[in-house]
XYZ file of C-alpha atoms in Angstrom:
345
model
C 18.465 -1.640 -9.138
C 15.377 0.257 -11.284
C 12.656 -2.145 -12.434
C 10.731 -0.960 -15.541
C 7.902 -2.591 -17.111
C 6.402 -2.097 -20.113
C 3.303 -2.262 -21.686
C 3.091 -6.205 -20.427
C -0.119 -7.888 -20.582
C -1.094 -11.401 -19.391
C -3.944 -13.597 -19.745
C -4.831 -17.251 -18.213
C -7.209 -18.825 -21.414
C -9.585 -15.950 -21.629
C -9.560 -14.064 -18.788
C -7.312 -10.765 -18.831
C -5.584 -10.638 -16.095
C -3.005 -7.875 -16.921
C -3.751 -5.248 -19.648
C -0.971 -3.486 -20.978
C 0.804 -2.078 -17.790
C 3.522 0.038 -17.096
C 5.783 0.840 -14.115
C 8.936 2.298 -13.171
C 10.554 1.550 -9.808
C 13.264 3.525 -8.673
C 16.241 2.099 -7.496
C 16.288 1.594 -3.193
C 12.248 2.849 -3.923
C 9.577 0.828 -1.656
C 6.423 0.552 -3.691
C 3.630 -1.223 -2.758
C 1.075 -2.436 -4.902
C -2.427 -2.321 -3.659
C -5.399 -3.950 -4.858
C -8.561 -6.348 -4.566
C -8.023 -10.245 -4.849
C -7.731 -10.972 -8.265
C -6.740 -7.211 -9.308
C -3.508 -9.076 -10.405
C -0.768 -8.165 -8.220
C 0.787 -11.248 -7.717
C 0.731 -11.709 -11.348
C 3.108 -8.331 -11.579
C 5.893 -9.855 -8.710
C 6.115 -13.456 -10.654
C 6.173 -12.036 -13.840
C 9.126 -9.628 -12.575
C 10.796 -12.565 -10.778
C 10.421 -14.777 -13.855
C 8.348 -17.159 -12.612
C 5.514 -15.868 -15.213
C 6.343 -14.810 -19.065
C 4.369 -12.080 -20.067
C 2.203 -12.274 -23.179
C 3.127 -8.806 -24.418
C 5.967 -6.079 -23.204
C 9.269 -6.672 -21.197
C 10.689 -6.374 -17.753
C 14.085 -4.381 -17.738
C 16.180 -4.025 -14.570
C 18.871 -1.154 -14.940
C 18.872 -1.102 -17.997
C 19.087 -4.561 -18.936
C 15.646 -6.284 -20.594
C 15.266 -9.700 -18.909
C 11.775 -10.899 -19.613
C 13.005 -14.070 -20.972
C 15.953 -14.787 -18.342
C 15.207 -17.811 -16.144
C 14.729 -16.585 -12.447
C 17.870 -17.971 -11.301
C 19.772 -15.277 -12.786
C 17.823 -12.263 -11.886
C 19.021 -11.586 -8.701
C 15.874 -11.463 -6.882
C 14.310 -12.053 -3.582
C 10.906 -13.122 -3.244
C 8.878 -13.555 0.022
C 5.390 -15.667 -0.363
C 2.467 -15.060 1.388
C 3.080 -18.208 3.658
C 6.741 -18.928 4.672
C 6.699 -22.142 2.933
C 9.876 -23.004 5.268
C 11.912 -26.397 4.705
C 10.285 -28.413 7.623
C 12.970 -30.620 7.901
C 16.092 -28.180 8.291
C 16.515 -25.958 11.277
C 15.792 -21.883 11.264
C 19.588 -21.155 10.700
C 19.453 -24.197 7.752
C 16.905 -22.661 6.213
C 18.231 -19.072 5.889
C 21.487 -20.629 4.607
C 19.613 -23.037 1.805
C 19.928 -19.970 -1.167
C 23.554 -19.190 -0.204
C 24.552 -23.272 -0.225
C 23.135 -23.682 -3.496
C 24.943 -20.539 -5.005
C 28.301 -22.085 -3.314
C 29.549 -19.101 -0.838
C 32.313 -20.495 1.176
C 31.763 -21.652 5.149
C 32.806 -18.504 6.672
C 30.826 -16.214 4.356
C 28.149 -17.850 4.964
C 27.652 -17.945 8.746
C 28.813 -14.423 8.711
C 25.893 -13.522 6.533
C 23.541 -15.722 8.327
C 24.303 -14.013 11.868
C 23.957 -10.381 10.534
C 19.994 -11.705 9.160
C 19.318 -13.621 12.624
C 20.176 -10.015 14.001
C 18.502 -7.887 11.789
C 15.344 -9.802 11.907
C 15.377 -10.094 15.677
C 15.319 -14.290 15.663
C 19.213 -14.443 17.214
C 17.799 -17.034 19.475
C 15.875 -19.341 17.231
C 18.648 -20.162 14.967
C 18.821 -23.948 15.927
C 14.775 -24.840 16.484
C 12.820 -26.323 13.591
C 10.368 -24.248 11.915
C 7.367 -26.342 13.509
C 8.510 -25.131 17.108
C 7.994 -21.275 16.514
C 5.344 -18.519 15.791
C 3.837 -17.684 12.742
C 5.270 -14.688 12.767
C 8.959 -15.618 13.391
C 8.199 -18.134 10.731
C 7.744 -15.199 8.072
C 10.688 -13.227 9.753
C 12.517 -16.571 8.676
C 11.403 -16.294 5.115
C 12.219 -12.497 5.122
C 15.724 -13.768 6.031
C 15.947 -16.204 3.920
C 14.998 -14.061 0.936
C 17.527 -11.696 1.845
C 20.410 -13.971 2.594
C 21.867 -13.909 -0.960
C 22.069 -10.004 -1.031
C 19.490 -9.578 -3.372
C 19.182 -6.113 -5.412
C 15.431 -6.907 -5.548
C 13.103 -7.814 -2.702
C 9.357 -9.104 -3.883
C 6.912 -9.401 -1.005
C 3.447 -10.698 -1.685
C 1.356 -10.046 0.937
C 3.606 -11.400 3.208
C 1.860 -10.254 6.700
C -1.851 -10.965 5.830
C -2.048 -14.093 8.518
C -0.641 -12.124 11.280
C -2.483 -10.066 13.725
C -2.981 -6.335 13.189
C -0.144 -5.765 16.130
C 2.364 -8.140 15.012
C 1.541 -6.628 11.190
C 2.188 -3.145 12.552
C 5.530 -4.528 14.142
C 6.786 -6.357 11.088
C 5.726 -3.089 8.968
C 8.683 -1.364 10.614
C 10.602 -3.913 10.445
C 10.647 -3.876 6.452
C 11.763 -0.266 6.586
C 14.122 -0.876 8.699
C 15.624 -3.556 6.373
C 15.248 -1.686 3.258
C 17.370 1.531 4.712
C 20.023 -1.857 6.408
C 19.904 -3.445 3.251
C 19.330 -0.656 0.316
C 17.223 -3.392 -2.023
C 14.569 -2.097 -4.380
C 11.013 -3.145 -2.426
C 7.963 -4.273 -4.409
C 5.384 -5.309 -1.674
C 1.635 -6.283 -2.896
C -1.147 -5.700 -0.346
C -4.870 -5.648 -0.034
C -4.576 -3.409 3.300
C -4.967 0.190 2.519
C -3.360 1.501 5.808
C -0.193 -1.015 5.540
C 0.261 0.905 2.032
C 0.061 4.310 3.513
C 2.541 3.579 6.343
C 5.109 1.660 4.272
C 5.389 3.138 1.080
C 7.535 5.942 -0.931
C 4.825 5.658 -3.579
C 1.608 3.191 -4.214
C 0.616 1.440 -7.486
C -3.154 1.319 -7.039
C -4.487 -1.472 -9.468
C -8.433 -2.354 -10.188
C -8.790 -5.305 -12.698
C -5.886 -5.540 -14.511
C -5.326 -1.609 -14.894
C -2.951 1.089 -12.962
C -5.351 3.256 -12.096
C -3.027 5.848 -10.271
C 0.693 5.502 -8.932
C 1.603 8.526 -6.405
C 2.709 9.207 -3.352
C 1.104 8.092 -0.401
C -0.216 11.848 0.417
C -1.840 11.808 -3.168
C -3.283 9.339 -3.537
C -5.286 9.515 -0.322
C -5.996 13.176 -0.739
C -5.757 13.423 -4.775
C -7.007 10.590 -5.965
C -7.541 10.125 -9.659
C -11.798 9.230 -9.363
C -14.122 7.639 -6.847
C -13.241 4.424 -7.143
C -9.603 4.514 -5.680
C -10.754 7.525 -3.272
C -13.405 4.949 -1.438
C -10.499 2.187 -1.620
C -7.786 4.180 0.618
C -10.995 5.299 3.187
C -13.962 7.270 4.080
C -14.898 10.017 1.812
C -17.922 12.923 1.871
C -18.650 13.345 -2.095
C -19.934 17.134 -1.972
C -21.907 18.048 -4.956
C -21.883 21.822 -6.726
C -21.227 24.043 -9.661
C -18.388 25.998 -10.732
C -19.400 29.508 -10.907
C -16.074 31.451 -12.095
C -13.343 30.513 -9.783
C -15.815 29.653 -6.992
C -17.324 26.079 -6.138
C -20.662 26.934 -4.879
C -22.309 23.541 -2.873
C -25.122 22.941 0.044
C -22.457 23.543 2.279
C -20.840 26.707 1.101
C -18.723 28.304 -1.442
C -14.930 27.364 -2.119
C -12.062 28.950 -4.278
C -11.461 26.458 -6.936
C -9.239 26.192 -9.998
C -10.434 24.027 -12.222
C -10.695 23.207 -16.022
C -14.132 21.707 -15.733
C -16.896 23.553 -15.007
C -19.288 20.240 -14.638
C -19.796 16.918 -12.823
C -17.883 17.975 -9.996
C -17.601 16.880 -6.500
C -15.914 18.142 -3.453
C -13.696 15.066 -1.687
C -13.626 15.868 1.914
C -12.268 12.759 4.354
C -14.054 12.786 7.677
C -11.076 14.320 9.458
C -10.401 17.498 7.205
C -13.677 18.646 8.975
C -13.871 20.185 12.158
C -16.518 20.599 14.685
C -17.453 24.491 15.636
C -19.837 23.773 18.821
C -20.963 27.731 18.931
C -22.471 26.510 15.623
C -26.048 24.948 14.887
C -26.386 24.254 11.429
C -26.233 20.574 11.538
C -27.773 17.847 13.885
C -25.728 14.874 14.953
C -27.470 11.902 13.709
C -25.236 8.365 14.062
C -22.207 8.031 15.970
C -19.581 5.183 15.576
C -16.956 4.974 17.433
C -13.508 3.190 16.862
C -10.777 3.226 19.332
C -9.918 6.450 19.860
C -12.044 8.267 17.153
C -15.461 8.531 16.809
C -17.242 9.079 13.241
C -20.356 11.163 13.119
C -23.246 11.123 10.767
C -24.329 14.726 10.707
C -27.009 16.101 8.582
C -27.991 20.016 7.661
C -31.456 18.520 5.986
C -29.537 18.814 2.339
C -26.929 16.611 2.945
C -25.355 13.704 5.359
C -21.925 14.225 5.721
C -19.213 11.963 8.100
C -17.090 14.002 11.002
C -14.440 12.555 12.558
C -13.565 13.506 15.806
C -11.540 11.901 18.998
C -13.323 9.558 21.089
C -12.542 11.674 24.481
C -15.697 13.250 24.506
C -18.836 11.367 22.980
C -21.112 13.503 21.478
C -24.949 13.173 21.653
C -27.320 11.984 19.110
C -29.810 15.272 18.374
C -26.923 17.661 19.580
C -26.652 20.826 17.197
C -23.119 21.848 16.073
C -21.732 23.967 13.437
C -18.900 22.759 11.038
C -15.544 23.682 9.451
C -14.507 23.214 6.649
C -11.119 23.226 4.614
C -10.104 25.925 2.206
C -6.434 25.148 1.056
C -5.319 22.138 -0.812
C -9.021 21.260 -2.202
C -9.359 18.220 -4.130
C -12.363 17.223 -6.945
C -13.013 14.461 -8.472
C -15.588 14.065 -11.244
C -19.048 12.363 -10.676
C -18.396 10.049 -13.419
C -14.607 8.405 -13.067
C -12.296 10.454 -14.973
C -9.556 12.815 -14.792
C -9.252 14.314 -11.451
C -8.491 18.586 -10.723
C -6.693 20.025 -7.752
C -6.324 22.895 -6.402
C -2.860 23.630 -4.470
């Protein structure tokens, strides 16, 4: 199902949580809503689910305005941050609960439950109680319960936030498998940029109740609309300079750039986009930080310091002199002040 939010606003008392946001999610897509705590991510989900009513605007699903429709009539599954399983029911009974409410017949209900137990890889847990399984297993059960009535839309509110990194990655792969198998439109709320980049067809980055940018994972990482988005998505180098014709001139060199602006531009380079040239000696290594298979170095030429990422199988020495090789294509520029962005493809 396609989801459209038109000019949605929501306030709590004097606090403006969502400010006139609009959003479209295509049928079968997996959209991540990314942002800090308090940005308004969960409020968006609750409005789509019918658990909250917006002050202004409307919610449209497949060309039907459902803004005033009760949650039970929306055909939407919701996975909360905590599993919220019924402690007095077995795993199988938890999954079946929504189907019993909808009065499915016993045979159909058990066929659906068995399919979900297999899909979520929890077949051996069906007769256990929630207290007898791990947190990660409980979250799988919660997902199975939300999927049981075959909803066309699945909303997920930071469902993996309490899990360790390895299990989060495993659960992320599971969500992609579920999307392929079930065909549901999924909206996934997270504050973890790596999770959103790995999972999503598209990402909506929200800041203080405003959607700053909706784009593909590739674009939102390499072509952020402003410095706030750029920094949230990971480490950055912002290189100041000035346009001279079609050249961007800076302390690290000149770059071809096609922009409609000539002032207040900075070249954005991620640390891994810069490559060491060991035949050069224009830069000095000042710091290094080992992060698993990568090392992030701080290098300087006396005029600017840059972050450069390299593999950790060869850790360079502090004080070592090196050259740097910069990309020349697909350059991206942001304004020094937040606002419109410019890119040369």
